[in-house]
Coordinates of C-alpha atoms in Angstrom, one line a residue:
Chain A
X1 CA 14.8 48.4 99.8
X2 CA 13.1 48.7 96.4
X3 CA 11.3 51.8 97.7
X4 CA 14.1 53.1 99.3
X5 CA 16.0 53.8 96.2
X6 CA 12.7 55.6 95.0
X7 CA 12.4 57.8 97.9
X8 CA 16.2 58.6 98.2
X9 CA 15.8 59.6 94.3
X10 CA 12.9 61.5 95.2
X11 CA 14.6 63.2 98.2
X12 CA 17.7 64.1 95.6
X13 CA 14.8 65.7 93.2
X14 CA 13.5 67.7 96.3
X15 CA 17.3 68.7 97.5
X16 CA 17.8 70.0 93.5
X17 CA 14.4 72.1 93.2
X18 CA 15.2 73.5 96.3
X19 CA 18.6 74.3 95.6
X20 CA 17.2 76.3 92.8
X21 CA 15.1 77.9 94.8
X22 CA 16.6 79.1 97.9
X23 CA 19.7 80.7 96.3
X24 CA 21.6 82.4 99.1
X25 CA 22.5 85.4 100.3
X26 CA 19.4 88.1 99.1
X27 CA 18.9 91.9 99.7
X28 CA 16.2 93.7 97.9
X29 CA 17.0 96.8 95.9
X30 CA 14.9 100.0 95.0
X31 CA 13.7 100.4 91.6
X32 CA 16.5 103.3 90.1
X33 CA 18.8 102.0 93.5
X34 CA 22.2 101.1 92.8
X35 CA 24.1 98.4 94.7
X36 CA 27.7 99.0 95.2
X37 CA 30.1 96.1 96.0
X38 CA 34.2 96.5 97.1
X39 CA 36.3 93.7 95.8
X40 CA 39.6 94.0 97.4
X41 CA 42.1 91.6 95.6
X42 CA 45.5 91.5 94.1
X43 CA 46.0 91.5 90.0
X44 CA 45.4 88.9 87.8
X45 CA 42.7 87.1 90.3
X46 CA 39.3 86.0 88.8
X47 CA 36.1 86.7 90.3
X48 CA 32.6 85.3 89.4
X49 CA 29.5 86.7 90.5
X50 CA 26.2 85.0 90.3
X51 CA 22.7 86.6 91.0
X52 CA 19.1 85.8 90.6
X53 CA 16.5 88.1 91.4
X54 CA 12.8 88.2 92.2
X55 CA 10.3 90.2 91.4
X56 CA 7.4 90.7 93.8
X57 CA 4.0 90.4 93.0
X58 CA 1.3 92.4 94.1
X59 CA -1.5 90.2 93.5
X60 CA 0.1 87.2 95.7
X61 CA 1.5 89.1 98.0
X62 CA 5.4 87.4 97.5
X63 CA 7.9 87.3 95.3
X64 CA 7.5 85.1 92.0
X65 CA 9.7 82.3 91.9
X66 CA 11.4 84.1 88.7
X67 CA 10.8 86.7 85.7
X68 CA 12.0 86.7 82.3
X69 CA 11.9 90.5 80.8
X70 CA 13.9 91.5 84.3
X71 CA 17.4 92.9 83.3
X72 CA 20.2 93.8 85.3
X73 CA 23.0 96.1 84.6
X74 CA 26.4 94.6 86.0
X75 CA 29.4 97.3 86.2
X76 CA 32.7 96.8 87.0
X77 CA 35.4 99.3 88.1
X78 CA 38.9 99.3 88.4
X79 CA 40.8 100.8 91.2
X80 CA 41.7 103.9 88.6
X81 CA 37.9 104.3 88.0
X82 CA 38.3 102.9 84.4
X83 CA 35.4 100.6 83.7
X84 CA 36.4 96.7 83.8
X85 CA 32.7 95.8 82.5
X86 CA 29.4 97.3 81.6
X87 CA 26.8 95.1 80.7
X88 CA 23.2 93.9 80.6
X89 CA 22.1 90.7 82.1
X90 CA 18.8 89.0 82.7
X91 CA 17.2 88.3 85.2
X92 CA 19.7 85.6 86.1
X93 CA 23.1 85.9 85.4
X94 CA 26.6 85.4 85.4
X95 CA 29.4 88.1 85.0
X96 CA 33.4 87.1 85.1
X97 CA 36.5 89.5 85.0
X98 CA 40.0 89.4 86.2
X99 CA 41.7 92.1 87.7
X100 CA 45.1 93.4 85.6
X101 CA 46.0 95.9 88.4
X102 CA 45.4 95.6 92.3
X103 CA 43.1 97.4 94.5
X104 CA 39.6 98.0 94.8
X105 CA 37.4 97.1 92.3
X106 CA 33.6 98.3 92.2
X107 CA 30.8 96.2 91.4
X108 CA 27.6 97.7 90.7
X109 CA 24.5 96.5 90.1
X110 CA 21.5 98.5 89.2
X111 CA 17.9 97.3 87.5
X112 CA 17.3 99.3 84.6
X113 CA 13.5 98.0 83.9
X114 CA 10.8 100.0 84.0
X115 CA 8.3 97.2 84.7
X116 CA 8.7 97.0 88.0
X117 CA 6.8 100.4 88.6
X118 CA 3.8 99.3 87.2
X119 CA 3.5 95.9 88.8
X120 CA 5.9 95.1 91.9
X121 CA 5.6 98.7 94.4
X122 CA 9.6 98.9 93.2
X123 CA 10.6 96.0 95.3
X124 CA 13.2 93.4 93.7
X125 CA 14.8 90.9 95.5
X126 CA 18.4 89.8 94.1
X127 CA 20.0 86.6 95.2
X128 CA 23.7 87.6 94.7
X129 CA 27.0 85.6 95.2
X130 CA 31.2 86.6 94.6
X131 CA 33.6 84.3 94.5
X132 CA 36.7 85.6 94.2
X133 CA 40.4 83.8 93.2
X134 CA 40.8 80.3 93.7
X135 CA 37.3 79.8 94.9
X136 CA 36.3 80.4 91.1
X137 CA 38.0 76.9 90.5
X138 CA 35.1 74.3 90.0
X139 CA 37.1 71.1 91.4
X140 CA 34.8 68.4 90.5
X141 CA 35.0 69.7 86.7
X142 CA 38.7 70.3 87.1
X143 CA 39.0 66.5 88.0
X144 CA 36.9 65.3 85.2
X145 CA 38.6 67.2 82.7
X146 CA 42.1 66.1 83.6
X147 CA 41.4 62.9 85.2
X148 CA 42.8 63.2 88.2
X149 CA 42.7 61.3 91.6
X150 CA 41.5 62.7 94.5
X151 CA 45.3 63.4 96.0
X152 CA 46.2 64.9 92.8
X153 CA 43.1 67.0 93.1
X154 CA 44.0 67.9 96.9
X155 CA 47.3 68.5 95.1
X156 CA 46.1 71.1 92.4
X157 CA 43.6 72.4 95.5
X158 CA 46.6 73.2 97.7
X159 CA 49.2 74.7 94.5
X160 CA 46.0 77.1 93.9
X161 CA 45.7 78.4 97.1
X162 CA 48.9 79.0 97.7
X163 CA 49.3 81.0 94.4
X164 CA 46.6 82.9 95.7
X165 CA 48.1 83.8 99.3
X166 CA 51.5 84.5 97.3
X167 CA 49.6 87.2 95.1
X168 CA 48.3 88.5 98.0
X169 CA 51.1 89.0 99.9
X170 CA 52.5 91.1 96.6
X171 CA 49.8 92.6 96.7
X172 CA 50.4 93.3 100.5
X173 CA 54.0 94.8 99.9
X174 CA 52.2 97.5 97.8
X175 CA 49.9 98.5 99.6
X176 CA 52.3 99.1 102.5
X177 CA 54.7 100.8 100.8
X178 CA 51.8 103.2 99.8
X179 CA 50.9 103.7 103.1
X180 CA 54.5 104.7 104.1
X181 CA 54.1 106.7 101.2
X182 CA 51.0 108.6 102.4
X183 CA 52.6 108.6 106.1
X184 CA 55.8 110.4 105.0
X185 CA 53.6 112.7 103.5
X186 CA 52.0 113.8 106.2
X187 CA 55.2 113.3 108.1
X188 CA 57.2 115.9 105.7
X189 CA 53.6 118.8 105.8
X190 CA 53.6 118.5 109.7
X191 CA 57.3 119.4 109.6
X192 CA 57.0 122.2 107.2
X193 CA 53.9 123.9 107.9
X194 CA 55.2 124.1 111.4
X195 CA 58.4 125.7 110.4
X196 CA 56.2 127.6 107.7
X197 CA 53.6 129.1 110.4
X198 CA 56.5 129.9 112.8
X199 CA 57.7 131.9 110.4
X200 CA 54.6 133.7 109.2
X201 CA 53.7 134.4 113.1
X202 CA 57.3 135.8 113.4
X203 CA 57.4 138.2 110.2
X204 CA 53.3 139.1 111.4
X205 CA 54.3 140.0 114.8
X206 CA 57.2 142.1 113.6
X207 CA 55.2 143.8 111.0
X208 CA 52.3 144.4 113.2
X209 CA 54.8 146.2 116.0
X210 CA 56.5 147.9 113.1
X211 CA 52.9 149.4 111.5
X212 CA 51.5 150.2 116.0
X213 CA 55.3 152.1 116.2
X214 CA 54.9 154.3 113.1
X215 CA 51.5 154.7 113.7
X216 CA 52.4 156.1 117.2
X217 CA 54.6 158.2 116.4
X218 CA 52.8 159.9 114.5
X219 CA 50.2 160.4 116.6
X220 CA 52.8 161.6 118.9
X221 CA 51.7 159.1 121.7
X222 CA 55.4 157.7 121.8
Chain B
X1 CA 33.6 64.2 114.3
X2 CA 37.6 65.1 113.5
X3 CA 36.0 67.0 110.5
X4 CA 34.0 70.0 112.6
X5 CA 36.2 69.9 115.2
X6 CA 39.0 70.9 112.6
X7 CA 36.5 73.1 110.9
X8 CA 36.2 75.0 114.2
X9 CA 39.6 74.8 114.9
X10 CA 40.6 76.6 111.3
X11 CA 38.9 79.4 113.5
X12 CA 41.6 80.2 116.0
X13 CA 41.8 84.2 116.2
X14 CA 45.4 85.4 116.6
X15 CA 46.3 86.6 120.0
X16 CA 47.2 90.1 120.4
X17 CA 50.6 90.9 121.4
X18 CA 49.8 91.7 125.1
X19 CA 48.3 88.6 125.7
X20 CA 45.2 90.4 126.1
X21 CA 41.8 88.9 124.3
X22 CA 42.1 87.9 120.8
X23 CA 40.9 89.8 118.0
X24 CA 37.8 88.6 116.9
X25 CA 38.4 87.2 112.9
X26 CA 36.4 89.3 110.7
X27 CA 38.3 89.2 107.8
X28 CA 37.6 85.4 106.5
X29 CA 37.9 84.7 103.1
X30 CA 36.8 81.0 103.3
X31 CA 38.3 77.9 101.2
X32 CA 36.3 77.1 98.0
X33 CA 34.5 74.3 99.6
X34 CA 33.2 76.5 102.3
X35 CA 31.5 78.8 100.2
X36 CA 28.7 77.6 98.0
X37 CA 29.8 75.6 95.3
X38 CA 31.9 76.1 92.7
X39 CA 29.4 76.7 90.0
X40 CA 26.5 75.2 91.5
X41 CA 23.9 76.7 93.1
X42 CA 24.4 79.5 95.9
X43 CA 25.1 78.4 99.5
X44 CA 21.1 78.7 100.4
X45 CA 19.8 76.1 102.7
X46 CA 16.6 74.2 101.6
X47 CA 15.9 70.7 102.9
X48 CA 18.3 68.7 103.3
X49 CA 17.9 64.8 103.8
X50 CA 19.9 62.7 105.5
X51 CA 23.1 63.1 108.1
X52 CA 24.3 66.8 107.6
X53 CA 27.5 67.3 105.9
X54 CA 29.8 67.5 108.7
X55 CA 30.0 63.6 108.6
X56 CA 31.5 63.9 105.3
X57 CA 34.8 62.6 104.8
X58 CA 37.8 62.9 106.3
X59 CA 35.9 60.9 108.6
X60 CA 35.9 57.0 107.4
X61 CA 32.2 56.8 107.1
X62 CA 31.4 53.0 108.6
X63 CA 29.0 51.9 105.9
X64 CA 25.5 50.0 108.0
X65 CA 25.6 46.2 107.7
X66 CA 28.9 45.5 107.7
X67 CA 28.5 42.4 105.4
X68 CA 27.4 45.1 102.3
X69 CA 31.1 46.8 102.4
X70 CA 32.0 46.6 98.6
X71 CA 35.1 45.4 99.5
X72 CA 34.4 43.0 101.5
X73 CA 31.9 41.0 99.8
X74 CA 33.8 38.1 98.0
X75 CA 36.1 35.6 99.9
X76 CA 33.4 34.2 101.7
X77 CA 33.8 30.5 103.1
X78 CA 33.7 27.8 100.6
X79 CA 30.9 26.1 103.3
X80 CA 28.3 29.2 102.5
X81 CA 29.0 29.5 99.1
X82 CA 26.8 26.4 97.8
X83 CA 24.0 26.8 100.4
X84 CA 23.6 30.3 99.6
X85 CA 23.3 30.2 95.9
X86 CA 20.2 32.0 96.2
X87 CA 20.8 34.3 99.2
X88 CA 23.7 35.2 97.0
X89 CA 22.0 36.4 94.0
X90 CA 19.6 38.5 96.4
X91 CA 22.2 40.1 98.4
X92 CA 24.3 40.9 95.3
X93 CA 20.9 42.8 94.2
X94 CA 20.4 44.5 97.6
X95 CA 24.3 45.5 97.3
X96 CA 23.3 47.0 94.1
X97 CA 20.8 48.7 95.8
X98 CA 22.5 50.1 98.2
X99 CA 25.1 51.1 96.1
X100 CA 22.8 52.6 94.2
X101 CA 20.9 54.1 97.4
X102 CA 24.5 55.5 98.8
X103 CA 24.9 56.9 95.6
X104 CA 22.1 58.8 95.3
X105 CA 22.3 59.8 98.9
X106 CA 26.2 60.5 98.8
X107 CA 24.6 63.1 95.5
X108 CA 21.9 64.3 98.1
X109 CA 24.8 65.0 100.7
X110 CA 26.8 66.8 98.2
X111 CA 24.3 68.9 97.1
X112 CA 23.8 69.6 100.9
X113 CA 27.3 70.1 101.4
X114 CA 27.6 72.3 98.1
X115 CA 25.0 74.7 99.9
X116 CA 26.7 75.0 102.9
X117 CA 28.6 78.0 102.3
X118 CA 29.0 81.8 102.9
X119 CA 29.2 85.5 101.5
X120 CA 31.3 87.8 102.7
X121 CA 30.7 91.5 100.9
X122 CA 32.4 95.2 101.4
X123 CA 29.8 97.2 101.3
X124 CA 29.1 101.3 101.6
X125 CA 26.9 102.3 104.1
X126 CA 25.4 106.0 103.2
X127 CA 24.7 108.2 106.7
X128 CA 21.3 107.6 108.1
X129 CA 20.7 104.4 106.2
X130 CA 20.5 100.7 106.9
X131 CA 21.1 97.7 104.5
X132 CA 20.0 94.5 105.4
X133 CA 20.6 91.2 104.2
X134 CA 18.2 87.8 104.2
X135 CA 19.3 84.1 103.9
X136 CA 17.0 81.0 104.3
X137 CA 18.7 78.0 106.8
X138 CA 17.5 75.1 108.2
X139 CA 17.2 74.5 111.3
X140 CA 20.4 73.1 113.4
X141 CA 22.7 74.9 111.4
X142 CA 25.7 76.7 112.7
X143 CA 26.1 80.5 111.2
X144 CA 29.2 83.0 111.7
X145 CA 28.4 86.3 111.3
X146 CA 31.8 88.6 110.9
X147 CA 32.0 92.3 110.4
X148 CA 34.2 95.0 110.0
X149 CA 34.2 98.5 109.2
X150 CA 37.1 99.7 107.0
X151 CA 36.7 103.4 106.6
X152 CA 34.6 105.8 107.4
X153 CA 33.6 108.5 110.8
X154 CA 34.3 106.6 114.1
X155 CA 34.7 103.6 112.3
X156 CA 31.7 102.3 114.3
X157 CA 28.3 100.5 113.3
X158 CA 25.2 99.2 114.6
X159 CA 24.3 95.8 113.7
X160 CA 21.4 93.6 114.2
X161 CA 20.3 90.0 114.0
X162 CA 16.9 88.8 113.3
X163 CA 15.8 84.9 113.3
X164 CA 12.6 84.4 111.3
X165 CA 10.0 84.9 113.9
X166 CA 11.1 88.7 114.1
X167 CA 13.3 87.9 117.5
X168 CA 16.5 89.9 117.7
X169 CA 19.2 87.4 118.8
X170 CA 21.7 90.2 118.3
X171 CA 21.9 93.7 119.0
X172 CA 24.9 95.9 118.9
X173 CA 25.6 99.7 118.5
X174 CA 28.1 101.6 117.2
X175 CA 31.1 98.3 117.2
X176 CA 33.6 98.4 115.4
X177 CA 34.3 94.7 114.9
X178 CA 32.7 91.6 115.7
X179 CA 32.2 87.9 115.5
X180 CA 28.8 86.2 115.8
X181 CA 28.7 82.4 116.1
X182 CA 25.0 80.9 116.4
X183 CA 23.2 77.6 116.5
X184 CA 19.3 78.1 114.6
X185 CA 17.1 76.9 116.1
X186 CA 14.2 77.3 113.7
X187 CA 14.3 76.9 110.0
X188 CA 13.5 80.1 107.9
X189 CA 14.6 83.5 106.6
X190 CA 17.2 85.0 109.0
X191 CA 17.9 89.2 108.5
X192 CA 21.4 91.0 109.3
X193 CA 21.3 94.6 109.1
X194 CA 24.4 97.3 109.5
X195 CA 22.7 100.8 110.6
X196 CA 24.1 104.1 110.0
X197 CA 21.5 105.9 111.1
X198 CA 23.3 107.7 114.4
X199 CA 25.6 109.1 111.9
X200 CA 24.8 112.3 109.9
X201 CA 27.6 113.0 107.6
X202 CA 30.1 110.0 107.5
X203 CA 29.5 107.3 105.2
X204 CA 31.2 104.3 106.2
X205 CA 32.9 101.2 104.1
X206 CA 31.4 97.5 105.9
X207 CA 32.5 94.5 105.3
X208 CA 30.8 91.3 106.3
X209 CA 31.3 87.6 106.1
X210 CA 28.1 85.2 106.7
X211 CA 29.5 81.7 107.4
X212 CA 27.2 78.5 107.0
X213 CA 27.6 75.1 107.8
X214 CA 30.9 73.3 107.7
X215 CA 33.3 72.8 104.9
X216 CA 32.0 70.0 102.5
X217 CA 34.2 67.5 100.6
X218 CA 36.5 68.6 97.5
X219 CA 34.5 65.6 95.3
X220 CA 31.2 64.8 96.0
X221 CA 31.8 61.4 95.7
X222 CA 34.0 61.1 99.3
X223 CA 31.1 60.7 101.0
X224 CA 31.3 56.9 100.1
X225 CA 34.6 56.4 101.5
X226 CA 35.3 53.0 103.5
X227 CA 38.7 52.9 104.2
X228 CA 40.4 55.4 106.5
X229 CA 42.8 58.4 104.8
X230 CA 46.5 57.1 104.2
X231 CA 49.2 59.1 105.9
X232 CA 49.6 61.0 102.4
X233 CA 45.9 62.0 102.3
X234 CA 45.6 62.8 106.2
X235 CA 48.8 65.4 105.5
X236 CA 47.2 67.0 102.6
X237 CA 44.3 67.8 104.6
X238 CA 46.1 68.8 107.3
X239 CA 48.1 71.5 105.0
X240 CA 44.3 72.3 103.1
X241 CA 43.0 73.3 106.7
X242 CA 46.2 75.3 107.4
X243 CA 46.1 77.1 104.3
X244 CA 42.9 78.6 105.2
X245 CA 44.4 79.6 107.9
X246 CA 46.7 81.5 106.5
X247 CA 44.2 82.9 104.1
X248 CA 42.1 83.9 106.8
X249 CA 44.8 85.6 108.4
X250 CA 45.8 87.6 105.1
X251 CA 42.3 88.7 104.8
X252 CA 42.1 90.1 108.6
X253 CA 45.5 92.1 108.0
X254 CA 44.6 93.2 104.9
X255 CA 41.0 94.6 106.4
X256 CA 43.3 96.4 109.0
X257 CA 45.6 97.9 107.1
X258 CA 43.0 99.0 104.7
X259 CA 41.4 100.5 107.7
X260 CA 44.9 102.5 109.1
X261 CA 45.6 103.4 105.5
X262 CA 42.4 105.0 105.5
X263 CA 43.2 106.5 108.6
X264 CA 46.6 108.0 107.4
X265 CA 44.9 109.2 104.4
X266 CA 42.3 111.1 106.4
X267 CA 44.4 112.8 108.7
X268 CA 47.2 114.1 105.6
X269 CA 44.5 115.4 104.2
X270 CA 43.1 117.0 107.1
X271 CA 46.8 118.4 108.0
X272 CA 46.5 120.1 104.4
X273 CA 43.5 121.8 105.0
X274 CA 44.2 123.0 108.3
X275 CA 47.8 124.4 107.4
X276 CA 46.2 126.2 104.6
X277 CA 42.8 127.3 106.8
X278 CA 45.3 128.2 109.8
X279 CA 47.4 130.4 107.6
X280 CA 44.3 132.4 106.6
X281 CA 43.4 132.7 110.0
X282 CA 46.2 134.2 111.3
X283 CA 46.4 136.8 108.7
X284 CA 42.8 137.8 109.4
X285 CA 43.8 137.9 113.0
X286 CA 46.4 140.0 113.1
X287 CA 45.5 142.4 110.5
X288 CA 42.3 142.4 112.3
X289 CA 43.7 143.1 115.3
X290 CA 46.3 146.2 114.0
X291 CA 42.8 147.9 112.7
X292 CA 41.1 147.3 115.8
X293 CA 44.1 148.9 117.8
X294 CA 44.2 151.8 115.2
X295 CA 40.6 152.8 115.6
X296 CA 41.0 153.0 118.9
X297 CA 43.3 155.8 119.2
X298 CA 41.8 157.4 116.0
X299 CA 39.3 160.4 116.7
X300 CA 36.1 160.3 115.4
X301 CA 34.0 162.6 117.2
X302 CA 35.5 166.4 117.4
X303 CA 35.9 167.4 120.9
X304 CA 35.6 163.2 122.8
X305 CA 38.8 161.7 124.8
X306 CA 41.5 160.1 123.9
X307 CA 45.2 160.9 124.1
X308 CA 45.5 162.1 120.5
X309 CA 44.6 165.2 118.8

């Protein structure tokens, strides 16, 4: 039993290194490539993004565990193209922003170090991860900051979550009322381009008899 | 065991009017504790010791040795009490132990359960290119694999799965939708890739949600529960799990409608252009046609046919 508590201790160390190491999701990236995410979500809804990236090393053949120097440039756009957030990170990092209008918002992420030409073949591996509205909420902090118990932190996990399926569904009713926007639209140009080109064939065939008749006549054909 | 069979239940697709088969559920925005952990590390999957995470609670979790349950310990018999002055003292020190043990290994579960998780990403796919995507899981783990495309051509993709011995254990072209559930069967770095490369000018809009594991307690101290949930606790999990319903639900309508906005977008614009192009057309056509007519009966050569002079 003695040992046991050792090796469970020593099994925790193991689960934490490799937590740290095996970070998710990955994708590698080009050296001048840019990486382009769509966040969907309604206004006022925070989203976190972690990433960690590799570089990889020619010598070893794989990708060092991690690299100090690496930077990444993190930009966020808002659904009117105006930039939420534009800024340098290292090679690990952390960027935050809440959306003030709803819609699409861009995330972009692009190295901007040179180093990797020299020593990694332009290959960069970046662990990356979103988390968008309520999923930004760290419960176990939330419950030792306020002291709560474990119903009233199922409590504060359920009022979140239905804030966040209320915003949605705002955000839902605009978006459908600019889609029957777009659709009467169309509706109203299909109506009057086909009245429109009726009337242009109309007037053209007229005019085209008018100019074969005068023409005709006057080379006495008619 | 109530734990993943609600977890897979949460995964009900909604029936299509018809009756016909259900939609598959791309759109899944998963609760917090599905995802990888609020603040902690990314949902990755290294080793993990112990029982995996789906025994978590809600499940009372019987603790071994019934005699060590912390609550159970005192109120003994007065008859053992004296003869087991000593056996007392140790097993209060193995109940520390263990306390200490279950500790420790309800920290190691949580950090398992933190990493079970998922991603999901909207994405653009240029033509004739293909992004892929890598995550390491153990072995035994059950992955979900949902995609959409939102915009973009025929609103179709080819998608491929790789486990980490290079064998493709799924291959589809040019889908529109689809849901991949999987069991791995051997630990290492599985690859997902979306292909555009049939397509020549349309760049298409992907979304994709990668689903791992099963959702893992709200504190990571519920691993050590003893008791069973009351009625209160049972109900608020029961309204947690149909909240992600719901929220799974928004997400697949809102992926749709994104889509047949897109769609309604596409075709105003295209009924612009084509009023505009069609116009031109038929005044090149018909002037065309007058001079064409008119050159006809208009002599050229002194002395040839024709009716006029």
């Amino acid at each position: 039993m003695a040992g046991g508590g050792a090796a469970l201790r020593a099994a925790v160390a193991a689960v934490v290194l490799a937590a740290w190491s095996a970070h998710g999701l990955y994708f590698h990236i080009g050296e001048t490539e840019k990486r382009c995410f769509i966040e969907e979500i309604p206004d006022e809804t925070m989203v976190i993004g972690n990433y960690r990236t590799q570089l990889w090393d020619k010598q070893s053949e794989s990708f060092l565990p991690s690299t100090p120097g690496l930077g990444m440039h993190v930009e966020v756009k808002d659904p009117d193209g105006k930039v939420v957030l534009s800024r340098q990170y290292g090679s690990e990092g952390r960027f935050t922003f809440t959306s003030h209008t709803p819609g699409e918002h861009q995330i972009c992420l692009h190295s901007n170090s040179t180093r990797m030409a020299l020593f990694a073949g332009g290959k960069l591996r970046v662990h990356l991860d979103i988390q968008v509205g309520e999923h930004t909420n760290n419960y176990p902090e939330i419950a030792a900051k306020d002291k709560l118990t474990e119903l009233q932190l199922r409590a504060r996990q359920l009022l979140d979550q239905v804030e966040q399926i209320q915003k949605e569904q705002n955000y839902q009713r605009y978006r459908e009322e600019r889609f029957r926007m777009t659709s009467e639209s169309t509706n109203q140009r299909v109506l009057w381009w086909s009245i429109a080109q009726t009337i242009i064939l109309i007037l053209t065939g007229i005019w085209q008899m008018r100019h074969l008749k005068s023409f005709f006549e006057a080379k006495k054909l008619v | 065991m109530t734990s993943r069979s609600r977890a897979d239940g949460i995964r009900t697709l909604p029936r299509r009017p018809d009756g016909s088969a259900p939609l598959p559920l791309p759109g899944v925005r998963p609760s917090a504790p599905r995802r990888s952990g609020p603040g902690g590390p990314g949902g990755g999957q290294g080793p993990c010791p112990g029982p995996p995470p789906a025994e978590a609670p809600p499940v009372p979790v019987p603790v071994p040795g019934g005699r060590h349950v912390r609550r159970g310990g005192a109120g003994r018999g007065g008859a053992e009490r004296s003869a087991a002055g000593m056996r007392a003292g140790m097993r209060a020190r193995m109940r520390a132990r263990m306390r200490a043990g279950m500790r420790a290994l309800a920290l190691a579960l949580a950090l398992c359960a933190l990493r079970a998780g998922g991603t999901e990403l909207t994405f653009e796919l240029p033509d004739s290119d293909k992004q892929c995507f890598h995550q390491e899981l153990e072995r035994g783990l059950k992955f979900t694999l949902d995609y959409q495309v939102i915009t973009g051509g025929h609103y179709d993709v080819d998608c491929y799965v790789e486990d980490p011995n290079g064998r493709t254990i799924y291959k589809e072209t040019k889908k529109q939708y689809d849901s991949f559930p999987h069991r791995t069967e051997v630990k290492g770095v599985y690859t997902f890739c979306f292909s555009n490369e049939f397509s020549t000018f349309s760049h298409k809009t992907v979304y994709f949600d990668f689903q791992v594991g099963d959702e893992p307690p709200i504190l990571p101290d519920m691993s050590n529960r003893v008791t069973a949930l009351t009625q209160m606790e049972s109900a608020c999990v029961t309204i947690h799990e149909a909240l992600n319903t719901v929220i799974d639900s928004q997400t697949h309508y809102r992926l749709r409608e994104a889509q047949d906005r897109s769609r309604a977008e596409d075709l105003n614009g295209r009924v612009s252009y084509w009023s505009v192009g069609e116009t031109l057309i038929l005044f090149v056509v018909s002037i065309g046609q007058v001079m064409l007519l008119k050159s006809f009966f208009t002599e050229k050569r002194p002395g040839s046919g024709g009716a006029g002079t």
